[in-house]
CSV table of N, CA and C in Angstrom, one decimal:
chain,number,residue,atom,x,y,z
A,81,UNK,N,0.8,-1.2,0.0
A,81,UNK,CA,0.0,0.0,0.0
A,81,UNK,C,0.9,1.2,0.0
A,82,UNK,N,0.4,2.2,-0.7
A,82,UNK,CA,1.4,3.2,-1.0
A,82,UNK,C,1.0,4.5,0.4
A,83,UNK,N,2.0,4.9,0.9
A,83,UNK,CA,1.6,5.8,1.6
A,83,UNK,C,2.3,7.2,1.5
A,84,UNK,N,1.4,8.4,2.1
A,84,UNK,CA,1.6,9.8,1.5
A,84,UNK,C,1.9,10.4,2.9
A,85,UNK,N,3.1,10.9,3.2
A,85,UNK,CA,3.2,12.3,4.4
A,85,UNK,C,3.5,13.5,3.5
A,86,UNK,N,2.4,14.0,4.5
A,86,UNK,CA,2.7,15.9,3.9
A,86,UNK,C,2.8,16.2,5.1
A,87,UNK,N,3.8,17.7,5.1
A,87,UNK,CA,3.9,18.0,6.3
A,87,UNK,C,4.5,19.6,6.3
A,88,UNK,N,4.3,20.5,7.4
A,88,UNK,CA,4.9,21.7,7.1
A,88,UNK,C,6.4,21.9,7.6
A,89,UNK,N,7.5,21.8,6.8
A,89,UNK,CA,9.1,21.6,7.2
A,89,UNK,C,9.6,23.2,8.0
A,90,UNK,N,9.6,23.5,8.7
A,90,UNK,CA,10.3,24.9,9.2
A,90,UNK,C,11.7,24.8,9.8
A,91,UNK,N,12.4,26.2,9.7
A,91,UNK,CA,13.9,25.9,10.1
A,91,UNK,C,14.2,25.4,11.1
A,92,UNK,N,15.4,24.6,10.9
A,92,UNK,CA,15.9,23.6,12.0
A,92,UNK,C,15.0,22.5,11.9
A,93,UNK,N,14.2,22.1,10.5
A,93,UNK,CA,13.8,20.4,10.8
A,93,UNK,C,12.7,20.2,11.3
A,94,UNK,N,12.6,21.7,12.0
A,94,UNK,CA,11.3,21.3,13.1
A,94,UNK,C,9.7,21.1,11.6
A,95,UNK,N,9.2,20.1,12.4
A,95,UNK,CA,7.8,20.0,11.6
A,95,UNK,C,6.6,20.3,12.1
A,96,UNK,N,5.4,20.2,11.3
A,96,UNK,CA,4.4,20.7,11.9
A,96,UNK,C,3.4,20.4,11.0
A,97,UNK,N,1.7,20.4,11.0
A,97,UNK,CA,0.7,20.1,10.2
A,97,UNK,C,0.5,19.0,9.1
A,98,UNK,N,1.1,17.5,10.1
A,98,UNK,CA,1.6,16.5,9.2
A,98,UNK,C,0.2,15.7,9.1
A,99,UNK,N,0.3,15.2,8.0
A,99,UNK,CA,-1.0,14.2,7.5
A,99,UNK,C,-0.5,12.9,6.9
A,100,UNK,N,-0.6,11.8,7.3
A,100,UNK,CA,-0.5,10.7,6.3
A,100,UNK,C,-1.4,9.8,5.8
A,101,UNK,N,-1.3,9.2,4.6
A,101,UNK,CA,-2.6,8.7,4.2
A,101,UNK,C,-2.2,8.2,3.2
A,102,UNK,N,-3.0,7.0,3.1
A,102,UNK,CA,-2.7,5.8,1.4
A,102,UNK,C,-3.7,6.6,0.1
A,103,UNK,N,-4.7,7.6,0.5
A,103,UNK,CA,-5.2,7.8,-0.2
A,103,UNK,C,-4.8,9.4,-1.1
A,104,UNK,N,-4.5,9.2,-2.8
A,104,UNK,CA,-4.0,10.2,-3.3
A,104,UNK,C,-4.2,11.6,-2.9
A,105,UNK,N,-5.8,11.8,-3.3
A,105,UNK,CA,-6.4,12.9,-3.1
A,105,UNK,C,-6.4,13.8,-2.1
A,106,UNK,N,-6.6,13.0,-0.9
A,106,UNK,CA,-6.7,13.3,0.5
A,106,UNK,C,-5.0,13.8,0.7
A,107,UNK,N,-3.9,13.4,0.1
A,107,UNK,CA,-3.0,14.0,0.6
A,107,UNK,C,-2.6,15.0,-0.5
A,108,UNK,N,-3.4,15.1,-2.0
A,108,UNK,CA,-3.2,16.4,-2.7
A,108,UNK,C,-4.1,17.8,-2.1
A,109,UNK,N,-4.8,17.3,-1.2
A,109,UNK,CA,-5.9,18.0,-0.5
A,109,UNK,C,-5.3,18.8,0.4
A,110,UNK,N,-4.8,18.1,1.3
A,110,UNK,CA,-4.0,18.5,2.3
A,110,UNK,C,-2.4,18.9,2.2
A,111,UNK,N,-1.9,18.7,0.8
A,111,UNK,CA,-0.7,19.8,0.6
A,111,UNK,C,-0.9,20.4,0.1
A,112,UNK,N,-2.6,20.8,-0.8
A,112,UNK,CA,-3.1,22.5,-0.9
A,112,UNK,C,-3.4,23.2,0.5
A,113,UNK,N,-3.6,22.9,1.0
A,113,UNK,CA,-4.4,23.6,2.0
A,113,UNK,C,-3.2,23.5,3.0
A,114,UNK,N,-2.3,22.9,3.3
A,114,UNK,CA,-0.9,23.8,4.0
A,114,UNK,C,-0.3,25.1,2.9
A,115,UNK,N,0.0,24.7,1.9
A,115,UNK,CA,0.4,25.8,0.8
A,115,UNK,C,-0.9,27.1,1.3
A,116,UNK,N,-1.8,27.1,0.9
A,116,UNK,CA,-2.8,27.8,1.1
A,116,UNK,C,-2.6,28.6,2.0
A,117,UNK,N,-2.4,28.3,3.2
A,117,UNK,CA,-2.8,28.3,4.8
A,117,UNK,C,-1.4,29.2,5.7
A,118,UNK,N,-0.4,28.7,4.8
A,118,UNK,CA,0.7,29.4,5.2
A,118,UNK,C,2.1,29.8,4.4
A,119,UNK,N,1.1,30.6,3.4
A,119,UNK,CA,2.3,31.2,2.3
A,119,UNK,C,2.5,32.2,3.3
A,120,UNK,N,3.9,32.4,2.8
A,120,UNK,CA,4.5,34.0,3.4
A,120,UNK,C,5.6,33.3,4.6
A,121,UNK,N,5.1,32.5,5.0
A,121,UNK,CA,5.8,31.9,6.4
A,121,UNK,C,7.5,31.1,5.9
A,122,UNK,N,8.3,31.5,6.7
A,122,UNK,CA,9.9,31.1,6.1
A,122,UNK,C,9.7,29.5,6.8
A,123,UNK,N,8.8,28.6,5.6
A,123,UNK,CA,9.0,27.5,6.0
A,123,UNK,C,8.3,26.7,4.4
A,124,UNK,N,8.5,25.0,4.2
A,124,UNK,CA,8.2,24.6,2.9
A,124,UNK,C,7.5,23.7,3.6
A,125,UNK,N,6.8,23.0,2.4
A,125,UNK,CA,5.7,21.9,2.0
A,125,UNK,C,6.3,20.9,1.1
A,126,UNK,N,6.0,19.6,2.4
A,126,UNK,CA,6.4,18.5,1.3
A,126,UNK,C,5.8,17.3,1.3
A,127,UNK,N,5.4,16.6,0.2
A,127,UNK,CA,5.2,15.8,0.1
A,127,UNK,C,5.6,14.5,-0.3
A,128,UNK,N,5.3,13.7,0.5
A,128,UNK,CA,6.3,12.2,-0.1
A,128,UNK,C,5.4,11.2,-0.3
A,129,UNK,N,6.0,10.1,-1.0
A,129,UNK,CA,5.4,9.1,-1.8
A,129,UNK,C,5.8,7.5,-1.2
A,130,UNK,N,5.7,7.2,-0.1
A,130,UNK,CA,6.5,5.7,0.6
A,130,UNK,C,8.2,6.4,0.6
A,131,UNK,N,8.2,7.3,1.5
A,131,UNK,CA,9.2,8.0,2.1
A,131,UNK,C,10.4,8.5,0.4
A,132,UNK,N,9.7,9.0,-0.6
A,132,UNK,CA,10.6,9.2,-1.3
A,132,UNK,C,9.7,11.0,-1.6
A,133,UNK,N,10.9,12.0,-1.2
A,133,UNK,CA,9.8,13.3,-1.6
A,133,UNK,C,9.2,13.5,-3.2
A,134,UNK,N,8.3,13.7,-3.4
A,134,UNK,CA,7.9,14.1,-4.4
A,134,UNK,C,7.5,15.3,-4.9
A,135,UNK,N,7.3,16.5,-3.9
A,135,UNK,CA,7.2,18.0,-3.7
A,135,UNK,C,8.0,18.7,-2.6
A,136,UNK,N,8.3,19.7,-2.9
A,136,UNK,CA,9.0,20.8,-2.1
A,136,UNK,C,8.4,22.0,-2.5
A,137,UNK,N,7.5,22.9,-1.5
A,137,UNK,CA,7.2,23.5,-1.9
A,137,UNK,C,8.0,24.9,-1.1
A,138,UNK,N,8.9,26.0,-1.3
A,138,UNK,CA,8.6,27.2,-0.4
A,138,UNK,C,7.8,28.4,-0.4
A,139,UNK,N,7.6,28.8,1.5
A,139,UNK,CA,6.3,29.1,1.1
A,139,UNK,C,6.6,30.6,1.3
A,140,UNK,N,7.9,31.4,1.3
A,140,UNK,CA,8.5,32.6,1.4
A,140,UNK,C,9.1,33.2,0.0
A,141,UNK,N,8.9,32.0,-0.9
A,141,UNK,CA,9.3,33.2,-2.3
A,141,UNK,C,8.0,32.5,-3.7
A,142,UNK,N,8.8,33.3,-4.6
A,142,UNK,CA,7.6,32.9,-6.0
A,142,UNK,C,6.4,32.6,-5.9
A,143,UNK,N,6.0,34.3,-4.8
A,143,UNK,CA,4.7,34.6,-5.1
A,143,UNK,C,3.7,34.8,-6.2
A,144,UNK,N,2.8,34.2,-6.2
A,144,UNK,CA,1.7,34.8,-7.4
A,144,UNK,C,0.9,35.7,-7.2
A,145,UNK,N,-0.2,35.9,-7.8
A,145,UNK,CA,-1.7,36.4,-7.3
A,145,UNK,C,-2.4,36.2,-8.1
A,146,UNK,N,-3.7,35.4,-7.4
A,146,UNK,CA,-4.7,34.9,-8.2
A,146,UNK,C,-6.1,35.8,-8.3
A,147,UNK,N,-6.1,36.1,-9.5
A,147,UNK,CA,-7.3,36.9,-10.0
A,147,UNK,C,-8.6,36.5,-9.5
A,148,UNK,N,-9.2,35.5,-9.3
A,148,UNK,CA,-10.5,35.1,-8.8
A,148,UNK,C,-10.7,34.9,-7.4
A,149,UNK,N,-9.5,34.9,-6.6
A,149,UNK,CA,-9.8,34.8,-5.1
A,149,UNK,C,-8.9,35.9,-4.1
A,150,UNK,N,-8.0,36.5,-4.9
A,150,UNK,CA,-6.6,37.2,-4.5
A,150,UNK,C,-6.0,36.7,-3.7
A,151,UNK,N,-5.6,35.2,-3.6
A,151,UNK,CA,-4.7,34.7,-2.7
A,151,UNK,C,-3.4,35.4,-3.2
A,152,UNK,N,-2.5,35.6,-2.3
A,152,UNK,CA,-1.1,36.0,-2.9
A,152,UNK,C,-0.2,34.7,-2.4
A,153,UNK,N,0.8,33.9,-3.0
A,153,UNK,CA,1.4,32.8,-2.6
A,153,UNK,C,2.1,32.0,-3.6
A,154,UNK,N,2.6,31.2,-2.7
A,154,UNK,CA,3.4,30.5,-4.5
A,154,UNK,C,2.0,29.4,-4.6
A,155,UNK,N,1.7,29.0,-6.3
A,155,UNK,CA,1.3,28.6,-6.8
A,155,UNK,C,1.3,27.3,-6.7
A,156,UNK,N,0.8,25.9,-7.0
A,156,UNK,CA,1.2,24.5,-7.4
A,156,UNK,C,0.8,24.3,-9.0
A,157,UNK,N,1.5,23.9,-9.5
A,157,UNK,CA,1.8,23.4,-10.9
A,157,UNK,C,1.0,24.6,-11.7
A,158,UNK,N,1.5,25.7,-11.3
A,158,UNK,CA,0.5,27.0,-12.1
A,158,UNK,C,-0.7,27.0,-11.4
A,159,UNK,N,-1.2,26.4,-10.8
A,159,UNK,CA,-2.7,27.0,-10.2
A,159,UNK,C,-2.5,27.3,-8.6
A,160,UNK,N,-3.6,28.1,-8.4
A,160,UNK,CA,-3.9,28.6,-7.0
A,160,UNK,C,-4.8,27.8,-6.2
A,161,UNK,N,-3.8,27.5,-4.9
A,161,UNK,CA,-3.6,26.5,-4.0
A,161,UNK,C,-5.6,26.1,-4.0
A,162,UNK,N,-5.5,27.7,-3.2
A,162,UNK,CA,-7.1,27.7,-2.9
A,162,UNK,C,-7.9,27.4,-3.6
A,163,UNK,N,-8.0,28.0,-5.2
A,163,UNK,CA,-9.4,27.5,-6.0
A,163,UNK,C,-9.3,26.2,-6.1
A,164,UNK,N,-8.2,25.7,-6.2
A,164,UNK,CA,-8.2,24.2,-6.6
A,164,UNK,C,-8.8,23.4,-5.6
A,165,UNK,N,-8.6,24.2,-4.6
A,165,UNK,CA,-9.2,22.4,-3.3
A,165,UNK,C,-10.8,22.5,-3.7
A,166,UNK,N,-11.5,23.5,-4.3
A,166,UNK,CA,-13.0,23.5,-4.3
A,166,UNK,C,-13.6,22.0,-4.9
């Protein structure tokens, strides 16, 4: 069974708002909604795939802004963290 941690990485290692789960969605859900939740903050988003990372997100540079909700933050694969979890 394949399993997913997402989690918020801050300096020195330290972690925080970790989720794990065998189910895809539920952990694409929940590394929107850390991204979302705490752009701006000097810390990243990651997710892994059976302990191998598969995203890095940081959440202190390459900000966007999104025209339909005005989130300001970095993006995931071009879209905005927020509309997308709808």
């Amino acid at each position: 069974m394949d399993i997913y941690r997402i989690y918020l990485r801050h300096p020195g290692q330290r972690v925080s708002d970790k989720t794990t789960t065998s189910d895809r969605v539920v952990a694409e859900m929940a590394f929107r909604s850390i991204v979302a939740n705490h752009a701006g903050e000097h810390a990243a988003v990651v997710i892994s795939l059976n302990n191998v990372q598969q995203r890095y997100v940081r959440l202190d540079r390459a900000h966007d802004t999104c025209n339909l909700c005005q989130y300001v933050g970095p993006f995931i694969d071009d879209t905005c963290p927020r509309c997308s979890q709808a």
